[in-house]
Coordinates of C-alpha atoms in Angstrom, one line a residue:
M233 CA 31.2 -58.1 148.1
K234 CA 29.8 -59.5 144.9
F235 CA 30.3 -56.2 143.3
V236 CA 33.9 -56.1 144.4
T237 CA 34.6 -59.6 143.2
T238 CA 33.2 -58.7 139.8
I239 CA 35.4 -55.7 139.6
S240 CA 38.4 -57.8 140.5
L241 CA 37.8 -60.2 137.7
I242 CA 37.4 -57.4 135.2
A243 CA 40.7 -55.8 136.3
L244 CA 42.5 -59.1 136.0
T245 CA 41.6 -59.7 132.4
A246 CA 43.9 -57.2 130.9
A247 CA 46.7 -54.8 131.0
T248 CA 48.8 -50.7 130.0
P249 CA 50.5 -47.5 129.2
A250 CA 48.3 -44.5 128.7
L251 CA 47.3 -43.0 125.4
A252 CA 49.5 -40.1 124.4
Q253 CA 47.8 -36.7 124.4
T254 CA 48.8 -33.3 123.3
P255 CA 49.5 -30.8 126.2
D256 CA 46.1 -29.1 126.0
G257 CA 44.3 -32.4 126.5
E258 CA 43.1 -33.2 123.0
P259 CA 43.4 -36.8 121.8
G260 CA 46.8 -37.5 120.5
T261 CA 48.7 -40.6 119.4
L262 CA 48.8 -44.2 120.6
P263 CA 51.9 -45.5 122.4
G264 CA 54.9 -45.6 120.0
D265 CA 55.1 -42.1 118.6
E266 CA 56.1 -40.4 121.9
I267 CA 59.7 -39.1 122.1
I268 CA 61.3 -40.7 125.2
V269 CA 64.0 -38.3 126.5
T270 CA 65.0 -40.7 129.3
A271 CA 66.1 -43.5 127.0
S272 CA 69.0 -41.6 125.5
R273 CA 71.9 -39.4 126.8
S274 CA 71.9 -37.5 123.5
G275 CA 69.6 -34.8 124.6
E276 CA 67.1 -35.5 121.8
G277 CA 65.4 -38.7 122.9
I278 CA 64.1 -41.5 120.9
K279 CA 60.7 -42.7 119.6
A280 CA 59.1 -45.2 121.9
S281 CA 58.4 -47.4 118.8
Q282 CA 62.2 -47.7 118.2
L283 CA 63.1 -48.8 121.7
G284 CA 64.1 -52.3 122.7
A285 CA 63.2 -51.4 126.3
S286 CA 59.8 -51.2 127.9
V287 CA 58.5 -47.7 128.4
T288 CA 55.3 -46.1 129.6
V289 CA 54.3 -42.4 129.1
I290 CA 51.7 -40.8 131.3
D291 CA 50.8 -37.5 129.7
N292 CA 49.1 -34.5 131.2
A293 CA 45.7 -35.3 129.8
T294 CA 45.8 -38.7 131.5
L295 CA 46.7 -37.1 134.8
E296 CA 43.8 -34.6 134.4
A297 CA 41.3 -37.2 133.4
R298 CA 42.1 -39.4 136.5
Q299 CA 42.2 -36.2 138.7
T300 CA 45.7 -37.2 140.0
R301 CA 46.7 -35.3 143.1
V302 CA 49.5 -37.6 144.3
V303 CA 51.9 -38.9 141.7
S304 CA 52.3 -42.3 143.3
D305 CA 48.6 -43.0 142.7
V306 CA 48.8 -42.9 138.9
L307 CA 52.0 -44.9 138.9
R308 CA 49.8 -47.9 140.1
D309 CA 48.5 -48.0 136.5
V310 CA 52.0 -48.7 135.0
P311 CA 52.9 -52.3 134.2
G312 CA 55.7 -53.6 136.5
I313 CA 55.1 -51.2 139.3
A314 CA 54.1 -51.9 142.9
V315 CA 53.3 -49.0 145.3
S316 CA 53.1 -49.1 149.1
R317 CA 52.4 -46.1 151.3
I318 CA 52.9 -46.2 155.1
G319 CA 49.8 -44.8 156.6
A320 CA 47.9 -41.7 155.3
M321 CA 48.6 -39.1 152.7
G322 CA 52.1 -37.8 153.2
G323 CA 53.4 -41.0 154.6
Q324 CA 56.5 -42.6 153.3
T325 CA 55.7 -44.0 149.8
Q326 CA 57.8 -46.6 148.1
V327 CA 57.7 -47.5 144.4
R328 CA 59.2 -50.8 143.2
L329 CA 59.9 -51.7 139.6
R330 CA 59.9 -55.3 138.4
G331 CA 60.3 -56.7 141.8
S332 CA 63.4 -54.6 142.6
E333 CA 63.7 -52.6 145.9
S334 CA 62.4 -49.1 146.1
N335 CA 66.0 -47.8 146.2
H336 CA 66.7 -49.6 142.9
V337 CA 64.6 -47.0 141.1
L338 CA 66.3 -43.9 139.8
V339 CA 63.9 -40.9 140.1
L340 CA 64.5 -37.8 138.0
I341 CA 62.5 -34.5 138.3
D342 CA 63.1 -32.4 135.2
G343 CA 66.4 -34.3 134.8
I344 CA 67.6 -33.8 138.3
E345 CA 68.4 -36.8 140.5
A346 CA 65.9 -36.5 143.3
A347 CA 66.7 -39.3 145.8
D348 CA 67.5 -38.4 149.3
P349 CA 71.3 -38.9 149.5
Y350 CA 71.0 -40.2 153.1
Y351 CA 68.3 -42.9 152.6
G352 CA 69.4 -43.6 149.0
E353 CA 65.9 -43.5 147.6
Y354 CA 63.1 -41.0 146.7
D355 CA 60.0 -40.8 148.9
F356 CA 57.0 -40.4 146.6
G357 CA 54.9 -39.3 149.6
T358 CA 56.4 -35.9 149.1
L359 CA 55.5 -35.5 145.4
I360 CA 52.1 -34.0 144.7
A361 CA 51.1 -33.5 141.1
D362 CA 51.9 -30.3 139.3
P363 CA 49.8 -28.8 136.5
A364 CA 51.0 -29.6 133.0
V365 CA 53.4 -32.5 133.4
R366 CA 54.3 -35.8 131.8
I367 CA 55.9 -38.9 133.3
E368 CA 58.2 -41.4 131.6
V369 CA 58.8 -44.8 133.2
L370 CA 61.7 -46.6 131.6
R371 CA 61.9 -50.2 132.8
G372 CA 64.9 -52.5 133.0
Q373 CA 68.5 -52.0 134.0
Q374 CA 69.6 -48.5 132.9
S375 CA 72.9 -48.1 134.9
S376 CA 74.8 -47.9 131.7
L377 CA 73.2 -44.5 131.1
Y378 CA 72.8 -43.2 134.6
G379 CA 75.0 -45.2 137.0
S380 CA 73.9 -46.3 140.5
D381 CA 70.3 -46.7 141.5
A382 CA 68.8 -47.6 138.0
I383 CA 68.5 -51.4 138.6
G384 CA 64.7 -51.6 138.2
G385 CA 64.5 -48.6 135.8
V386 CA 64.1 -44.9 135.7
I387 CA 61.1 -42.6 136.5
N388 CA 61.4 -39.2 135.0
Y389 CA 58.8 -36.5 136.1
I390 CA 58.9 -33.7 133.6
T391 CA 57.1 -30.3 133.9
L392 CA 56.1 -29.0 130.6
S393 CA 57.7 -25.8 129.3
G394 CA 55.9 -22.6 128.5
R395 CA 56.2 -23.4 124.8
E396 CA 54.7 -26.9 125.2
A397 CA 51.8 -25.7 127.4
P398 CA 51.3 -21.9 127.4
G399 CA 48.6 -20.2 129.4
I400 CA 47.3 -19.5 132.9
S401 CA 45.5 -22.1 135.0
A402 CA 44.3 -22.5 138.5
R403 CA 42.5 -25.2 140.4
A404 CA 40.9 -25.5 143.8
E405 CA 39.1 -28.4 145.5
G406 CA 37.9 -29.7 148.8
G407 CA 36.5 -32.8 150.2
S408 CA 36.6 -35.7 152.7
F409 CA 38.9 -35.8 155.7
G410 CA 39.0 -32.0 155.8
T411 CA 41.0 -31.9 152.6
F412 CA 41.9 -28.9 150.5
N413 CA 44.2 -28.7 147.6
G414 CA 45.0 -26.2 144.9
A415 CA 47.3 -25.6 142.1
A416 CA 48.3 -22.7 139.8
R417 CA 50.4 -22.3 136.7
V418 CA 51.6 -19.3 134.6
A419 CA 53.5 -20.1 131.4
G420 CA 54.2 -18.5 128.0
A421 CA 56.7 -18.2 125.2
S422 CA 58.2 -15.6 122.8
D423 CA 60.6 -16.0 120.0
A424 CA 63.7 -16.5 122.3
I425 CA 62.2 -17.2 125.8
D426 CA 59.7 -19.6 127.2
Y427 CA 58.9 -19.8 130.9
A428 CA 56.7 -21.8 133.3
L429 CA 55.9 -21.2 136.9
S430 CA 53.7 -23.5 138.9
A431 CA 52.8 -24.3 142.5
S432 CA 50.7 -27.0 144.2
Y433 CA 49.4 -27.4 147.7
Y434 CA 47.7 -30.2 149.6
D435 CA 46.3 -30.0 153.1
T436 CA 44.3 -32.7 154.9
D437 CA 43.2 -33.5 158.4
G438 CA 43.6 -37.2 157.5
Y439 CA 42.2 -40.3 159.2
P440 CA 43.3 -42.9 161.8
T441 CA 46.0 -45.3 160.6
A442 CA 46.1 -47.5 163.7
R443 CA 43.7 -50.4 163.8
G444 CA 40.9 -49.3 166.1
G445 CA 42.8 -45.9 166.7
N446 CA 41.2 -42.5 166.8
R447 CA 44.2 -40.2 166.1
D448 CA 43.8 -38.5 162.6
I449 CA 47.0 -38.5 160.7
G450 CA 47.1 -35.3 158.7
S451 CA 49.6 -33.7 156.4
Q452 CA 50.5 -30.6 154.4
S453 CA 52.5 -30.6 151.2
L454 CA 53.8 -27.8 149.0
G455 CA 55.5 -28.0 145.7
A456 CA 56.7 -25.1 143.6
S457 CA 58.8 -25.1 140.4
G458 CA 60.1 -22.7 137.7
K459 CA 61.5 -23.5 134.3
L460 CA 63.1 -21.0 132.0
N461 CA 64.5 -21.6 128.5
W462 CA 66.4 -18.9 126.6
T463 CA 67.4 -19.4 123.0
P464 CA 69.5 -16.4 122.0
T465 CA 70.5 -17.9 118.7
D466 CA 69.4 -20.9 116.5
T467 CA 72.3 -22.9 117.9
L468 CA 72.4 -22.0 121.6
K469 CA 69.8 -22.9 124.3
L470 CA 70.1 -22.1 128.0
T471 CA 67.9 -23.8 130.6
G472 CA 67.3 -23.2 134.2
V473 CA 65.1 -25.2 136.6
L474 CA 64.4 -24.6 140.3
R475 CA 62.1 -26.7 142.5
Y476 CA 61.1 -26.6 146.1
S477 CA 59.1 -29.1 148.1
L478 CA 57.9 -29.2 151.7
T479 CA 56.0 -32.0 153.4
K480 CA 54.9 -31.9 157.0
A481 CA 53.0 -35.0 158.1
D482 CA 51.8 -36.8 161.2
T483 CA 52.8 -40.4 161.7
N484 CA 52.2 -43.3 164.0
N485 CA 54.8 -45.5 165.6
S486 CA 54.6 -49.2 166.5
E487 CA 53.9 -50.2 170.1
Y488 CA 57.4 -50.8 171.7
D489 CA 56.3 -52.1 175.2
P490 CA 57.0 -55.9 175.2
A491 CA 54.3 -56.4 177.8
S492 CA 51.6 -54.9 175.6
P493 CA 49.4 -57.3 173.5
L494 CA 49.8 -54.8 170.7
F495 CA 53.6 -55.0 170.6
G496 CA 54.8 -54.4 167.1
Y497 CA 51.4 -53.1 165.9
T498 CA 50.7 -49.5 164.8
V499 CA 49.2 -47.5 167.6
D500 CA 48.1 -43.9 168.1
S501 CA 51.3 -41.9 168.8
P502 CA 50.4 -38.3 169.7
G503 CA 53.0 -35.7 168.7
V504 CA 54.9 -38.0 166.3
R505 CA 55.4 -36.3 163.0
Y506 CA 58.1 -35.5 160.4
R507 CA 59.2 -32.6 158.2
N508 CA 60.8 -33.1 154.8
E509 CA 62.2 -30.2 152.9
A510 CA 64.1 -30.2 149.6
L511 CA 65.5 -27.8 147.1
Y512 CA 66.6 -28.8 143.6
G513 CA 68.2 -26.8 140.8
L514 CA 69.7 -27.3 137.3
L515 CA 71.5 -25.1 134.8
S516 CA 72.4 -26.2 131.3
A517 CA 73.8 -24.9 128.1
Q518 CA 73.2 -26.7 124.8
L519 CA 75.1 -25.8 121.7
T520 CA 74.3 -27.4 118.3
A521 CA 76.3 -27.4 115.1
L522 CA 76.4 -29.1 111.7
D523 CA 72.7 -28.2 111.0
G524 CA 71.6 -29.7 114.3
R525 CA 73.4 -33.0 113.9
W526 CA 76.0 -32.3 116.6
I527 CA 74.7 -31.5 120.1
N528 CA 76.8 -30.5 123.0
T529 CA 75.3 -30.0 126.5
L530 CA 77.0 -28.8 129.7
S531 CA 74.9 -29.0 132.8
G532 CA 75.2 -28.7 136.6
Q533 CA 72.6 -29.7 139.2
F534 CA 72.1 -29.9 142.9
A535 CA 69.7 -31.5 145.4
D536 CA 69.6 -30.4 149.0
T537 CA 67.3 -32.4 151.3
T538 CA 66.6 -32.2 155.1
R539 CA 64.4 -34.6 157.0
K540 CA 63.5 -34.2 160.7
G541 CA 61.4 -36.4 162.9
Y542 CA 59.6 -35.3 166.1
A543 CA 58.1 -37.1 169.1
S544 CA 55.9 -35.8 171.9
Y545 CA 59.0 -34.5 173.6
G546 CA 60.3 -32.6 170.6
F547 CA 63.1 -33.3 168.0
D548 CA 63.8 -37.0 167.7
Y549 CA 66.0 -37.6 164.6
G550 CA 67.1 -36.0 161.4
D551 CA 69.6 -35.8 158.6
K552 CA 70.8 -33.5 155.8
G553 CA 71.8 -34.8 152.4
R554 CA 73.4 -32.9 149.4
R555 CA 74.2 -33.9 145.9
Y556 CA 76.2 -31.9 143.3
K557 CA 76.5 -33.2 139.8
G558 CA 78.1 -31.8 136.6
S559 CA 77.7 -33.4 133.2
F560 CA 79.0 -32.9 129.7
T561 CA 77.4 -34.7 126.8
S562 CA 78.3 -34.7 123.1
S563 CA 76.2 -36.4 120.5
L564 CA 76.8 -36.7 116.8
T565 CA 74.2 -37.9 114.2
L566 CA 75.4 -39.3 110.9
G567 CA 73.9 -41.0 107.9
T568 CA 70.7 -40.3 106.0
E569 CA 67.0 -40.5 106.7
A570 CA 67.0 -44.1 105.6
V571 CA 69.9 -45.1 107.9
T572 CA 70.8 -43.0 110.9
H573 CA 73.7 -43.4 113.3
R574 CA 73.9 -41.5 116.6
I575 CA 77.0 -41.6 118.7
T576 CA 77.0 -40.1 122.2
G577 CA 79.6 -39.7 124.8
A578 CA 79.0 -38.3 128.3
V579 CA 81.0 -37.5 131.5
D580 CA 79.3 -37.3 134.9
V581 CA 81.1 -35.9 138.0
E582 CA 79.1 -36.3 141.2
R583 CA 79.5 -35.8 144.9
E584 CA 77.0 -36.9 147.5
S585 CA 77.3 -36.0 151.2
F586 CA 75.3 -36.3 154.4
R587 CA 75.3 -35.1 158.0
N588 CA 73.3 -36.8 160.7
L589 CA 71.3 -34.4 163.0
S590 CA 70.6 -37.0 165.7
S591 CA 72.8 -36.7 168.8
F592 CA 72.7 -40.5 169.5
A593 CA 74.3 -41.3 166.2
F594 CA 77.3 -40.4 164.1
M595 CA 77.3 -36.6 163.9
G596 CA 80.1 -36.0 161.4
K597 CA 80.0 -35.6 157.7
R598 CA 80.6 -38.1 155.0
H599 CA 80.9 -37.8 151.3
T600 CA 81.3 -40.0 148.2
D601 CA 82.8 -38.9 144.9
N602 CA 82.0 -40.6 141.6
L603 CA 83.2 -40.2 138.0
G604 CA 81.1 -41.8 135.3
I605 CA 82.0 -42.1 131.6
V606 CA 79.3 -43.1 129.1
G607 CA 79.4 -44.3 125.5
Q608 CA 76.1 -44.9 123.6
Y609 CA 75.4 -45.9 120.0
E610 CA 72.0 -45.8 118.3
L611 CA 71.1 -47.1 114.8
T612 CA 67.8 -46.5 113.0
A613 CA 67.4 -48.2 109.6
G614 CA 63.8 -48.2 108.5
A615 CA 61.9 -50.8 110.6
L616 CA 65.1 -51.8 112.5
S617 CA 66.5 -50.0 115.5
L618 CA 69.5 -51.1 117.5
G619 CA 71.3 -49.6 120.5
G620 CA 74.0 -50.2 122.9
S621 CA 75.6 -48.3 125.9
L622 CA 78.6 -48.8 128.1
R623 CA 79.5 -46.9 131.4
Y624 CA 82.5 -47.0 133.6
D625 CA 82.2 -45.6 137.1
E626 CA 85.2 -44.7 139.3
N627 CA 84.2 -44.3 143.0
N628 CA 86.3 -43.2 146.0
R629 CA 84.3 -45.4 148.4
F630 CA 83.4 -48.6 146.4
D631 CA 85.1 -50.7 143.7
D632 CA 85.1 -49.3 140.2
T633 CA 82.5 -50.9 138.0
T634 CA 81.4 -51.2 134.3
T635 CA 77.8 -51.6 133.3
W636 CA 76.4 -52.2 129.8
R637 CA 73.2 -52.6 127.8
V638 CA 72.2 -53.7 124.3
Q639 CA 68.7 -53.6 122.8
G640 CA 66.9 -53.8 119.5
S641 CA 63.5 -53.4 117.9
Y642 CA 62.0 -54.5 114.5
L643 CA 58.7 -53.6 113.0
L644 CA 57.1 -56.2 110.7
P645 CA 54.8 -55.2 107.8
T646 CA 51.9 -56.7 109.7
G647 CA 52.2 -53.9 112.4
T648 CA 53.9 -56.4 114.8
R649 CA 56.9 -55.1 116.7
I650 CA 59.5 -57.4 118.2
R651 CA 61.9 -56.0 120.8
A652 CA 64.5 -57.2 123.2
A653 CA 67.1 -55.9 125.6
Y654 CA 69.9 -57.2 127.9
G655 CA 71.8 -55.2 130.5
T656 CA 73.4 -54.8 133.9
G657 CA 72.7 -52.6 136.8
L658 CA 74.4 -51.2 139.9
K659 CA 73.2 -49.8 143.3
N660 CA 75.7 -48.4 145.8
P661 CA 74.8 -48.7 149.5
G662 CA 73.1 -45.7 151.0
Y663 CA 74.5 -43.7 153.9
Y664 CA 71.7 -45.1 156.2
E665 CA 72.8 -48.6 155.4
L666 CA 76.5 -47.7 155.9
Y667 CA 76.2 -45.5 159.0
G668 CA 72.7 -45.6 160.3
Y669 CA 72.2 -46.2 164.0
M670 CA 69.2 -46.8 166.4
D671 CA 70.2 -47.7 169.9
G672 CA 69.6 -51.4 170.6
T673 CA 67.8 -52.1 167.3
Y674 CA 69.9 -51.1 164.2
I675 CA 73.6 -50.6 163.5
G676 CA 75.0 -49.6 160.0
N677 CA 77.7 -51.6 158.2
P678 CA 80.4 -49.5 156.5
N679 CA 81.9 -52.6 154.8
L680 CA 78.9 -53.1 152.5
K681 CA 79.5 -53.8 148.8
P682 CA 77.3 -52.4 145.9
E683 CA 74.4 -54.6 144.7
K684 CA 74.7 -55.8 141.1
S685 CA 71.9 -56.8 138.7
E686 CA 71.8 -58.5 135.3
G687 CA 68.7 -59.2 133.2
W688 CA 66.9 -59.4 129.9
E689 CA 63.5 -58.8 128.4
A690 CA 61.7 -59.7 125.3
G691 CA 58.4 -58.3 124.0
L692 CA 55.8 -58.2 121.3
E693 CA 53.5 -55.3 120.4
Q694 CA 50.7 -55.3 117.8
S695 CA 49.0 -52.3 116.3
V696 CA 45.3 -52.7 115.5
G697 CA 43.9 -50.5 112.8
G698 CA 45.8 -47.5 114.0
W699 CA 43.4 -47.1 117.0
A700 CA 44.8 -49.7 119.4
T701 CA 48.0 -51.2 120.6
I702 CA 48.4 -54.5 122.4
G703 CA 51.7 -55.7 124.0
A704 CA 53.3 -58.1 126.3
T705 CA 56.8 -58.4 127.8
W706 CA 58.7 -61.2 129.6
F707 CA 61.5 -60.0 131.9
D708 CA 64.1 -61.9 133.9
S709 CA 66.6 -60.5 136.3
T710 CA 69.2 -61.7 138.8
L711 CA 70.5 -59.6 141.8
K712 CA 73.9 -60.4 143.4
D713 CA 75.3 -59.1 146.7
E714 CA 71.8 -58.0 147.8
I715 CA 71.8 -55.9 150.9
Y716 CA 69.5 -57.4 153.6
T717 CA 69.0 -57.1 157.3
S718 CA 70.8 -59.7 159.4
Y719 CA 70.7 -60.4 163.2
P720 CA 74.1 -61.7 164.2
A721 CA 74.8 -63.3 167.5
P722 CA 75.2 -62.8 170.4
D723 CA 73.3 -59.5 170.6
F724 CA 71.0 -60.1 167.6
I725 CA 70.9 -56.4 166.8
A726 CA 69.8 -55.7 163.2
T727 CA 72.5 -54.7 160.8
P728 CA 72.7 -54.8 157.0
A729 CA 74.9 -57.3 155.1
N730 CA 75.5 -58.6 151.6
R731 CA 73.9 -61.9 150.7
D732 CA 76.1 -64.7 149.3
T733 CA 73.2 -66.1 147.4
K734 CA 71.3 -64.6 144.4
S735 CA 67.9 -63.1 144.3
K736 CA 65.7 -63.6 141.2
Q737 CA 62.8 -61.6 139.6
H738 CA 60.9 -62.6 136.5
G739 CA 57.4 -62.0 135.2
I740 CA 55.1 -60.8 132.5
E741 CA 53.9 -57.2 131.8
A742 CA 50.9 -56.8 129.4
F743 CA 48.9 -53.8 128.2
V744 CA 46.1 -52.7 125.9
S745 CA 45.7 -49.0 124.9
A746 CA 42.9 -48.0 122.6
Q747 CA 40.8 -45.1 121.4
P748 CA 38.2 -46.6 119.1
L749 CA 36.2 -43.3 119.0
P750 CA 37.1 -39.7 119.7
Q751 CA 34.8 -39.9 122.8
L752 CA 36.1 -43.2 124.1
R753 CA 39.5 -44.3 125.3
F754 CA 40.6 -47.1 127.6
D755 CA 43.8 -48.5 129.0
L756 CA 44.4 -51.8 130.7
A757 CA 47.5 -53.1 132.5
Y758 CA 48.5 -56.4 134.1
T759 CA 51.6 -57.6 135.8
W760 CA 52.5 -61.1 137.0
L761 CA 55.6 -61.1 139.2
N762 CA 57.7 -63.8 140.8
A763 CA 60.3 -62.1 143.0
K764 CA 62.3 -64.2 145.5
E765 CA 65.1 -63.2 147.9
D766 CA 67.3 -66.2 148.8
G767 CA 64.4 -68.4 147.7
V768 CA 61.8 -66.6 149.8
R769 CA 59.1 -64.5 148.3
E770 CA 59.9 -60.7 148.5
I771 CA 57.6 -58.6 150.7
R772 CA 55.3 -55.8 149.4
R773 CA 55.4 -57.2 145.8
P774 CA 52.0 -58.7 144.8
R775 CA 52.1 -61.7 142.5
H776 CA 49.3 -60.0 140.5
V777 CA 48.6 -56.3 139.8
A778 CA 46.1 -55.0 137.3
S779 CA 44.3 -51.7 136.4
F780 CA 41.6 -50.6 134.1
N781 CA 40.9 -47.0 133.1
T782 CA 38.3 -45.7 130.7
T783 CA 37.3 -42.2 129.8
V784 CA 34.0 -41.4 128.1
S785 CA 33.0 -37.9 126.9
T786 CA 30.2 -36.3 125.0
A787 CA 30.5 -35.3 121.4
D788 CA 31.2 -31.7 122.3
Q789 CA 33.8 -32.7 124.9
R790 CA 32.1 -30.6 127.6
L791 CA 31.3 -33.6 129.9
S792 CA 33.6 -36.5 130.5
G793 CA 33.9 -39.3 133.1
T794 CA 36.7 -41.6 134.0
L795 CA 36.4 -45.0 135.7
T796 CA 39.5 -46.3 137.4
I797 CA 39.8 -49.9 138.8
R798 CA 43.0 -51.0 140.5
Y799 CA 43.6 -54.5 141.7
N800 CA 46.4 -55.4 144.1
G801 CA 46.9 -59.1 144.7
R802 CA 47.9 -61.0 147.8
M803 CA 51.4 -60.2 149.1
T804 CA 53.5 -60.6 152.2
D805 CA 55.0 -58.1 154.6
T806 CA 57.3 -58.1 157.6
A807 CA 56.0 -57.7 161.2
Y808 CA 58.0 -57.2 164.3
T809 CA 55.5 -58.5 166.8
D810 CA 58.0 -60.7 168.6
P811 CA 59.6 -58.9 171.6
S812 CA 63.0 -60.3 170.4
Y813 CA 62.7 -58.0 167.3
I814 CA 63.2 -60.9 165.0
P815 CA 60.8 -60.3 162.1
I816 CA 58.0 -62.7 161.0
T817 CA 56.4 -62.8 157.6
V818 CA 52.6 -62.1 157.4
S819 CA 50.2 -62.5 154.6
M820 CA 48.4 -59.4 153.2
Q821 CA 44.9 -59.7 151.6
E822 CA 44.2 -58.7 148.1
Y823 CA 42.1 -55.6 147.4
V824 CA 40.3 -53.7 144.7
L825 CA 40.0 -49.9 144.6
V826 CA 37.4 -48.2 142.4
N827 CA 37.5 -44.4 141.6
L828 CA 35.0 -42.4 139.6
S829 CA 35.6 -38.9 138.3
L830 CA 33.5 -36.4 136.4
D831 CA 34.5 -33.1 134.6
Y832 CA 32.1 -30.6 133.2
K833 CA 33.1 -27.4 131.2
L834 CA 30.8 -24.6 132.0
S835 CA 32.5 -22.5 129.5
R836 CA 35.8 -22.3 127.6
N837 CA 37.6 -21.1 130.7
I838 CA 35.7 -22.6 133.6
A839 CA 35.1 -26.2 134.5
L840 CA 33.6 -28.1 137.5
F841 CA 34.9 -31.5 138.6
G842 CA 34.5 -34.1 141.2
R843 CA 35.5 -37.6 142.1
I844 CA 34.8 -40.5 144.5
E845 CA 37.8 -42.5 145.6
N846 CA 37.4 -46.1 146.9
L847 CA 33.8 -46.2 145.7
A848 CA 33.2 -49.7 147.1
D849 CA 34.6 -48.6 150.6
E850 CA 37.1 -51.4 150.5
E851 CA 39.0 -52.1 153.8
Y852 CA 42.6 -52.9 153.1
E853 CA 46.2 -52.5 154.2
E854 CA 49.2 -51.7 152.0
V855 CA 51.7 -52.0 154.9
F856 CA 51.2 -54.3 157.9
S857 CA 48.9 -52.9 160.6
F858 CA 48.5 -49.5 158.9
A859 CA 44.8 -48.8 158.1
T860 CA 43.9 -46.9 155.0
A861 CA 41.2 -44.5 153.9
G862 CA 37.6 -45.5 153.2
R863 CA 35.2 -44.0 150.7
A864 CA 36.0 -40.3 150.0
A865 CA 34.5 -37.6 147.8
Y866 CA 36.1 -34.4 146.4
G867 CA 35.0 -31.6 144.2
G868 CA 36.2 -28.3 142.9
V869 CA 36.6 -25.7 140.1
R870 CA 39.3 -25.2 137.4
L871 CA 40.1 -22.0 135.5
T872 CA 42.1 -21.8 132.3
F873 CA 43.1 -18.8 130.2

């Protein structure tokens, strides 16, 4: 325990985004020089050092060094993020940004909106890591660019193209809990075409998630994607993306017998499981003119999701959701290298629909149509960068809304960067909140209003000798019309409603990223958060979160090791241990997780690797009464050509 306490103190001392790396894993640049495509609707992106908003880039080399197999794990190292997984691998995993709800985070996969239209959020438990990817996390209200869902920010998961990361690679590993996972990628490029095909698979027998239980909760996850770019001329580029994901996972229910002393606690539930299947696609055509200064992009995308739950007697519940979206964007760049103006306009036409598969609930179809019109202006004048965006959304189900955002950044001669942003956000109610139904326990509310957010941030970043960057940000947000669960008399059956009061979130994000030597790099992150709903502390949002990552390698780069320490402070959760189904608030203990990974290159093409997760064998819970994994070890081989 002394060891764990020491680790906890180390983790609390600092804070981080990851150092940028080139696609092949060689050391690259410190935070600031990365191009952030998520922060602009222009199609070109913007340098992180010119953004007034907070952004973190997790590059492919970082994912490889930390041997990331589940994307949500590496997101724990991003300032402002809190992650909670229900049960074992494959269980529902929620990501919260800056104290917002998990459905307040817009998730893009290769630019495709990935949230389940029925639940109104993305389940990160279904996303296993692909080979050769990068992740952009853009924090703060971004609805003026993307519309509904982007209250806390945007997470964009991007698979690298065949031109960015060519070659053939394969990986296989096995380890604790009967786990096997593997991945393969084939990518390449010619003058006019580049392509990338990849697949990942994760299979585990799992472990018991009920306190004192003995039923192993296993899962299987498959992800496959393809990306093709064709550039027939210097001014025309066509892109196609197709992605498929499938997750089958066991789950445990809570005890529902009021006479049981374990009522409301997680118990072994033989036969209970779920299946989540999704297909995503995107086609786009980009035409440039005026020597590349005028970019026009026409795109169409779709998401098709199906989730089914099973009990010991067979099919229990399910739903299907679909989203179709078409967009046209036109961006014009004016000025000189000294002073650049970029003006962007965009139109988004979107339809979301759902169909409930459960016989005890509403069986018909519902759909929502939305038209969004975006205007964005970006100015770069030497050390000064300014930007603003405005969006108008016309919706057939909810009131029409306007969201906006302004931001700025200035770099002083001392290497100090000052930045700030102010903006508004919007989240439309999801179909589950509108029409969900569970006999005797939950009834949807079709009269819900959208949630609205407004907030600002201000930050400082300091470059140190070109080998380190230190930064801190203060953020402050207010949420109006928050959707919460009420228990109206006389039946006291749970139903969602809009709050009349405001919810507030504010805090501090800090980071240090450094590479003092080619063989040494480290990243530290820290978040202090105060999030309250109607004056009461929000659940599953720790007051303190911190992480420390360091990678050390030999001079010839053949052997490297990475130490990861993650601290999750005390937090609260909701428990339904009262037979009246009225929730009570419980306190969750802090915990520290320590991971250690090693990688050794036998040759140019073959490498051996291994890692130990939860090295200190910490006992902890992320969600009330769901046990988590103890110490685990994994090892495998990687081939690259």
